[in-house]
Amino acid sequence: MEPLNVLYQTNEYYAVVTGISMVSLMENNRDLEAINFYILDDKMAESSREKMRQAVAGYGRSVTFLDTEHILARLIEMNVVPFRDTYTTYFKLIALDEIDAPGGRILQLDGDTIVNATLRPLLDMDLSAYVCAAVMEATQNEYKEMIGIPAGDPYYNCGVLWVNLEAWRSERCTQRIVDHLTQERNRYWSVDQDIINVLFRDRIKEIDVTYNYNSSFYIYGVDEAFRIYGLDRPTYYSREYVKQRYAHPTINHCMGAATGRPWEADSIHPQNGLFDHYLRLSPWADYVKQGKKRSPMFRAQRLLYQALPRPLYVPIHKVMLQRYLAQMNKQAVETGKKA
């Protein structure tokens, strides 16, 4: 059987988070014959690289750290606008054209994912007719329309991408991304995810929601999340099916909200315990979680989240989210034009 090739992109800030994701994957995929990690390294400290090597060696797996200086230089030359003062999230868009992974497929994972079960079914999946496979994103249709995607079209979360490298190259995906960023629009609020959806959504294979289970379903509740995002077929999975996967999804995606994130000191995120479990199994077991400076808007949102009953909180959050997305997209367009 072909090896499972896994790609992460990280800087020093997310090194611990990424390392915990790697440990969760290895702990729950002991049945796989070979796992090869590729790390797009955005100036991580050597101590972080060494801990990743230590973690991987403990499971008998391999890790390769990929230099990103030339990718960074190319993005700057293209006048791409950094996301939160870093270009890290863009790296895979360029790197997927360069990685020579055995078997010709690679699983790109965001660092804020926790793998809870075997990924062997992905290796058995036929991906020959697609550029990649992904899970549909829980997002408001209004946002899709802001970036030029019809409300009835699918929109995928790119925190988990099962990529067919041969198709990616033969269809010139990286070059098409470069052309789009230099000639059409050089900044999106959801960055690489928006770009991939704008250009390739009709070449993405829809896969089971279990491979990228949105933390919103735990933060708000499944029914409440469906109301917040206006989720319905054909742009998302059925409510009943999402509930079936609730107890034990294959991959949890620990996204942010008023809860904070599991690696933050003041987090009230529902995946805190899950993250801490793999933290204890890792070379970062002595890691001390750091506090984070919170904006007045964040503090107000958390207060409402904790104080209000869900039936009252959900409609307020839905309106606030619509306005936030519109504001962020407008800001992305305006700052992009200035670049």
mmCIF file of N, CA and C in Angstrom, residues 186-252:
data_model
loop_
_atom_site.group_PDB
_atom_site.id
_atom_site.type_symbol
_atom_site.label_atom_id
_atom_site.label_comp_id
_atom_site.label_asym_id
_atom_site.label_seq_id
_atom_site.Cartn_x
_atom_site.Cartn_y
_atom_site.Cartn_z
ATOM 1 N N ASN A 186 -5.415 39.985 -5.051
ATOM 2 C CA ASN A 186 -4.247 39.511 -4.322
ATOM 3 C C ASN A 186 -4.469 39.353 -2.821
ATOM 4 N N ARG A 187 -5.732 39.443 -2.373
ATOM 5 C CA ARG A 187 -5.995 39.170 -0.969
ATOM 6 C C ARG A 187 -7.438 38.735 -0.770
ATOM 7 N N TYR A 188 -7.596 37.693 0.032
ATOM 8 C CA TYR A 188 -8.907 37.223 0.481
ATOM 9 C C TYR A 188 -8.872 37.098 1.997
ATOM 10 N N TRP A 189 -10.050 37.214 2.621
ATOM 11 C CA TRP A 189 -10.092 37.097 4.076
ATOM 12 C C TRP A 189 -9.732 35.684 4.519
ATOM 13 N N SER A 190 -10.259 34.661 3.846
ATOM 14 C CA SER A 190 -9.934 33.279 4.194
ATOM 15 C C SER A 190 -8.738 32.753 3.399
ATOM 16 N N VAL A 191 -8.022 33.627 2.808
ATOM 17 C CA VAL A 191 -6.707 33.423 2.220
ATOM 18 C C VAL A 191 -6.690 32.229 1.259
ATOM 19 N N ASP A 192 -5.860 31.219 1.542
ATOM 20 C CA ASP A 192 -5.691 30.090 0.633
ATOM 21 C C ASP A 192 -7.001 29.347 0.388
ATOM 22 N N GLN A 193 -7.848 29.270 1.400
ATOM 23 C CA GLN A 193 -9.126 28.565 1.258
ATOM 24 C C GLN A 193 -10.015 29.236 0.222
ATOM 25 N N ASP A 194 -10.114 30.539 0.277
ATOM 26 C CA ASP A 194 -10.924 31.265 -0.706
ATOM 27 C C ASP A 194 -10.381 31.075 -2.116
ATOM 28 N N ILE A 195 -9.068 31.166 -2.260
ATOM 29 C CA ILE A 195 -8.457 31.042 -3.584
ATOM 30 C C ILE A 195 -8.746 29.673 -4.186
ATOM 31 N N ILE A 196 -8.564 28.621 -3.397
ATOM 32 C CA ILE A 196 -8.804 27.264 -3.900
ATOM 33 C C ILE A 196 -10.262 27.077 -4.292
ATOM 34 N N ASN A 197 -11.181 27.640 -3.517
ATOM 35 C CA ASN A 197 -12.598 27.510 -3.845
ATOM 36 C C ASN A 197 -12.982 28.325 -5.076
ATOM 37 N N VAL A 198 -12.448 29.514 -5.183
ATOM 38 C CA VAL A 198 -12.748 30.352 -6.346
ATOM 39 C C VAL A 198 -12.293 29.674 -7.635
ATOM 40 N N LEU A 199 -11.132 29.047 -7.604
ATOM 41 C CA LEU A 199 -10.547 28.494 -8.826
ATOM 42 C C LEU A 199 -10.878 27.020 -9.092
ATOM 43 N N PHE A 200 -11.018 26.224 -8.034
ATOM 44 C CA PHE A 200 -11.041 24.768 -8.250
ATOM 45 C C PHE A 200 -12.227 24.035 -7.640
ATOM 46 N N ARG A 201 -13.253 24.731 -7.168
ATOM 47 C CA ARG A 201 -14.332 24.042 -6.449
ATOM 48 C C ARG A 201 -15.013 22.957 -7.282
ATOM 49 N N ASP A 202 -14.998 23.083 -8.620
ATOM 50 C CA ASP A 202 -15.607 22.050 -9.462
ATOM 51 C C ASP A 202 -14.662 20.882 -9.718
ATOM 52 N N ARG A 203 -13.441 20.942 -9.165
ATOM 53 C CA ARG A 203 -12.472 19.865 -9.326
ATOM 54 C C ARG A 203 -12.144 19.212 -7.982
ATOM 55 N N ILE A 204 -12.986 19.483 -6.977
ATOM 56 C CA ILE A 204 -12.778 18.941 -5.637
ATOM 57 C C ILE A 204 -13.805 17.852 -5.358
ATOM 58 N N LYS A 205 -13.334 16.735 -4.873
ATOM 59 C CA LYS A 205 -14.222 15.628 -4.514
ATOM 60 C C LYS A 205 -14.737 15.842 -3.095
ATOM 61 N N GLU A 206 -16.047 15.808 -2.936
ATOM 62 C CA GLU A 206 -16.644 15.943 -1.613
ATOM 63 C C GLU A 206 -16.464 14.652 -0.831
ATOM 64 N N ILE A 207 -15.944 14.766 0.392
ATOM 65 C CA ILE A 207 -15.769 13.593 1.239
ATOM 66 C C ILE A 207 -16.548 13.748 2.541
ATOM 67 N N ASP A 208 -16.590 12.668 3.298
ATOM 68 C CA ASP A 208 -17.383 12.595 4.518
ATOM 69 C C ASP A 208 -17.007 13.698 5.505
ATOM 70 N N VAL A 209 -17.998 14.291 6.128
ATOM 71 C CA VAL A 209 -17.798 15.368 7.095
ATOM 72 C C VAL A 209 -16.915 14.928 8.259
ATOM 73 N N THR A 210 -16.795 13.617 8.496
ATOM 74 C CA THR A 210 -15.970 13.115 9.594
ATOM 75 C C THR A 210 -14.498 13.471 9.440
ATOM 76 N N TYR A 211 -14.054 13.778 8.210
ATOM 77 C CA TYR A 211 -12.637 14.079 7.980
ATOM 78 C C TYR A 211 -12.277 15.544 8.241
ATOM 79 N N ASN A 212 -13.243 16.348 8.624
ATOM 80 C CA ASN A 212 -12.947 17.745 8.960
ATOM 81 C C ASN A 212 -14.162 18.279 9.716
ATOM 82 N N TYR A 213 -14.299 17.818 10.950
ATOM 83 C CA TYR A 213 -15.510 18.105 11.720
ATOM 84 C C TYR A 213 -15.363 19.448 12.417
ATOM 85 N N ASN A 214 -16.234 20.367 12.055
ATOM 86 C CA ASN A 214 -16.154 21.754 12.497
ATOM 87 C C ASN A 214 -16.471 21.882 13.988
ATOM 88 N N SER A 215 -15.615 22.564 14.726
ATOM 89 C CA SER A 215 -15.821 22.712 16.163
ATOM 90 C C SER A 215 -17.051 23.529 16.516
ATOM 91 N N SER A 216 -17.603 24.253 15.540
ATOM 92 C CA SER A 216 -18.831 25.016 15.799
ATOM 93 C C SER A 216 -19.967 24.122 16.280
ATOM 94 N N PHE A 217 -19.959 22.861 15.851
ATOM 95 C CA PHE A 217 -21.028 21.955 16.259
ATOM 96 C C PHE A 217 -20.963 21.638 17.746
ATOM 97 N N TYR A 218 -19.788 21.742 18.338
ATOM 98 C CA TYR A 218 -19.649 21.555 19.778
ATOM 99 C C TYR A 218 -19.810 22.887 20.519
ATOM 100 N N ILE A 219 -19.329 23.949 19.925
ATOM 101 C CA ILE A 219 -19.373 25.266 20.566
ATOM 102 C C ILE A 219 -20.804 25.766 20.702
ATOM 103 N N TYR A 220 -21.610 25.593 19.634
ATOM 104 C CA TYR A 220 -22.975 26.112 19.633
ATOM 105 C C TYR A 220 -24.041 25.026 19.710
ATOM 106 N N GLY A 221 -23.709 23.808 19.268
ATOM 107 C CA GLY A 221 -24.692 22.754 19.074
ATOM 108 C C GLY A 221 -24.969 22.605 17.584
ATOM 109 N N VAL A 222 -25.296 21.402 17.136
ATOM 110 C CA VAL A 222 -25.498 21.157 15.710
ATOM 111 C C VAL A 222 -26.672 21.971 15.173
ATOM 112 N N ASP A 223 -27.823 21.898 15.826
ATOM 113 C CA ASP A 223 -28.989 22.640 15.340
ATOM 114 C C ASP A 223 -28.718 24.141 15.309
ATOM 115 N N GLU A 224 -28.047 24.624 16.347
ATOM 116 C CA GLU A 224 -27.752 26.053 16.428
ATOM 117 C C GLU A 224 -26.768 26.480 15.341
ATOM 118 N N ALA A 225 -25.759 25.665 15.076
ATOM 119 C CA ALA A 225 -24.798 25.989 14.020
ATOM 120 C C ALA A 225 -25.484 26.013 12.657
ATOM 121 N N PHE A 226 -26.395 25.096 12.417
ATOM 122 C CA PHE A 226 -27.131 25.100 11.158
ATOM 123 C C PHE A 226 -27.921 26.395 10.993
ATOM 124 N N ARG A 227 -28.447 26.926 12.103
ATOM 125 C CA ARG A 227 -29.191 28.193 12.012
ATOM 126 C C ARG A 227 -28.240 29.377 11.791
ATOM 127 N N ILE A 228 -27.103 29.359 12.483
ATOM 128 C CA ILE A 228 -26.144 30.461 12.339
ATOM 129 C C ILE A 228 -25.648 30.575 10.903
ATOM 130 N N TYR A 229 -25.302 29.455 10.308
ATOM 131 C CA TYR A 229 -24.692 29.457 8.979
ATOM 132 C C TYR A 229 -25.695 29.249 7.847
ATOM 133 N N GLY A 230 -26.948 28.950 8.181
ATOM 134 C CA GLY A 230 -27.937 28.706 7.133
ATOM 135 C C GLY A 230 -27.593 27.487 6.303
ATOM 136 N N LEU A 231 -27.170 26.419 6.953
ATOM 137 C CA LEU A 231 -26.686 25.236 6.247
ATOM 138 C C LEU A 231 -27.846 24.391 5.727
ATOM 139 N N ASP A 232 -27.715 23.935 4.529
ATOM 140 C CA ASP A 232 -28.728 23.076 3.926
ATOM 141 C C ASP A 232 -28.138 22.483 2.662
ATOM 142 N N ARG A 233 -28.666 21.356 2.243
ATOM 143 C CA ARG A 233 -28.281 20.790 0.961
ATOM 144 C C ARG A 233 -28.712 21.731 -0.151
ATOM 145 N N PRO A 234 -27.939 21.866 -1.267
ATOM 146 C CA PRO A 234 -26.759 21.069 -1.610
ATOM 147 C C PRO A 234 -25.444 21.646 -1.103
ATOM 148 N N THR A 235 -25.507 22.702 -0.300
ATOM 149 C CA THR A 235 -24.262 23.364 0.098
ATOM 150 C C THR A 235 -23.696 22.841 1.408
ATOM 151 N N TYR A 236 -24.333 21.842 2.003
ATOM 152 C CA TYR A 236 -23.760 21.208 3.186
ATOM 153 C C TYR A 236 -24.401 19.839 3.379
ATOM 154 N N TYR A 237 -23.889 19.096 4.340
ATOM 155 C CA TYR A 237 -24.390 17.767 4.651
ATOM 156 C C TYR A 237 -25.717 17.877 5.405
ATOM 157 N N SER A 238 -26.468 16.783 5.447
ATOM 158 C CA SER A 238 -27.739 16.819 6.152
ATOM 159 C C SER A 238 -27.495 16.943 7.654
ATOM 160 N N ARG A 239 -28.424 17.581 8.336
ATOM 161 C CA ARG A 239 -28.312 17.786 9.774
ATOM 162 C C ARG A 239 -28.206 16.439 10.515
ATOM 163 N N GLU A 240 -28.993 15.481 10.079
ATOM 164 C CA GLU A 240 -29.000 14.175 10.731
ATOM 165 C C GLU A 240 -27.645 13.494 10.576
ATOM 166 N N TYR A 241 -27.036 13.641 9.403
ATOM 167 C CA TYR A 241 -25.747 13.002 9.162
ATOM 168 C C TYR A 241 -24.650 13.640 10.007
ATOM 169 N N VAL A 242 -24.679 14.958 10.131
ATOM 170 C CA VAL A 242 -23.698 15.653 10.967
ATOM 171 C C VAL A 242 -23.828 15.184 12.415
ATOM 172 N N LYS A 243 -25.062 14.987 12.873
ATOM 173 C CA LYS A 243 -25.277 14.499 14.244
ATOM 174 C C LYS A 243 -24.747 13.082 14.422
ATOM 175 N N GLN A 244 -24.825 12.264 13.386
ATOM 176 C CA GLN A 244 -24.307 10.898 13.466
ATOM 177 C C GLN A 244 -22.804 10.886 13.691
ATOM 178 N N ARG A 245 -22.106 11.873 13.141
ATOM 179 C CA ARG A 245 -20.644 11.922 13.236
ATOM 180 C C ARG A 245 -20.166 12.662 14.481
ATOM 181 N N TYR A 246 -21.068 13.192 15.271
ATOM 182 C CA TYR A 246 -20.749 14.065 16.396
ATOM 183 C C TYR A 246 -19.890 13.384 17.458
ATOM 184 N N ALA A 247 -20.201 12.131 17.780
ATOM 185 C CA ALA A 247 -19.571 11.473 18.921
ATOM 186 C C ALA A 247 -18.091 11.191 18.704
ATOM 187 N N HIS A 248 -17.711 10.805 17.480
ATOM 188 C CA HIS A 248 -16.310 10.421 17.267
ATOM 189 C C HIS A 248 -15.898 10.661 15.810
ATOM 190 N N PRO A 249 -15.720 11.921 15.405
ATOM 191 C CA PRO A 249 -15.256 12.188 14.043
ATOM 192 C C PRO A 249 -13.806 11.749 13.869
ATOM 193 N N THR A 250 -13.433 11.479 12.646
ATOM 194 C CA THR A 250 -12.054 11.075 12.365
ATOM 195 C C THR A 250 -11.083 12.226 12.613
ATOM 196 N N ILE A 251 -11.460 13.439 12.184
ATOM 197 C CA ILE A 251 -10.600 14.612 12.395
ATOM 198 C C ILE A 251 -11.444 15.750 12.968
ATOM 199 N N ASN A 252 -11.049 16.228 14.131
ATOM 200 C CA ASN A 252 -11.646 17.448 14.692
ATOM 201 C C ASN A 252 -10.832 18.652 14.238
#
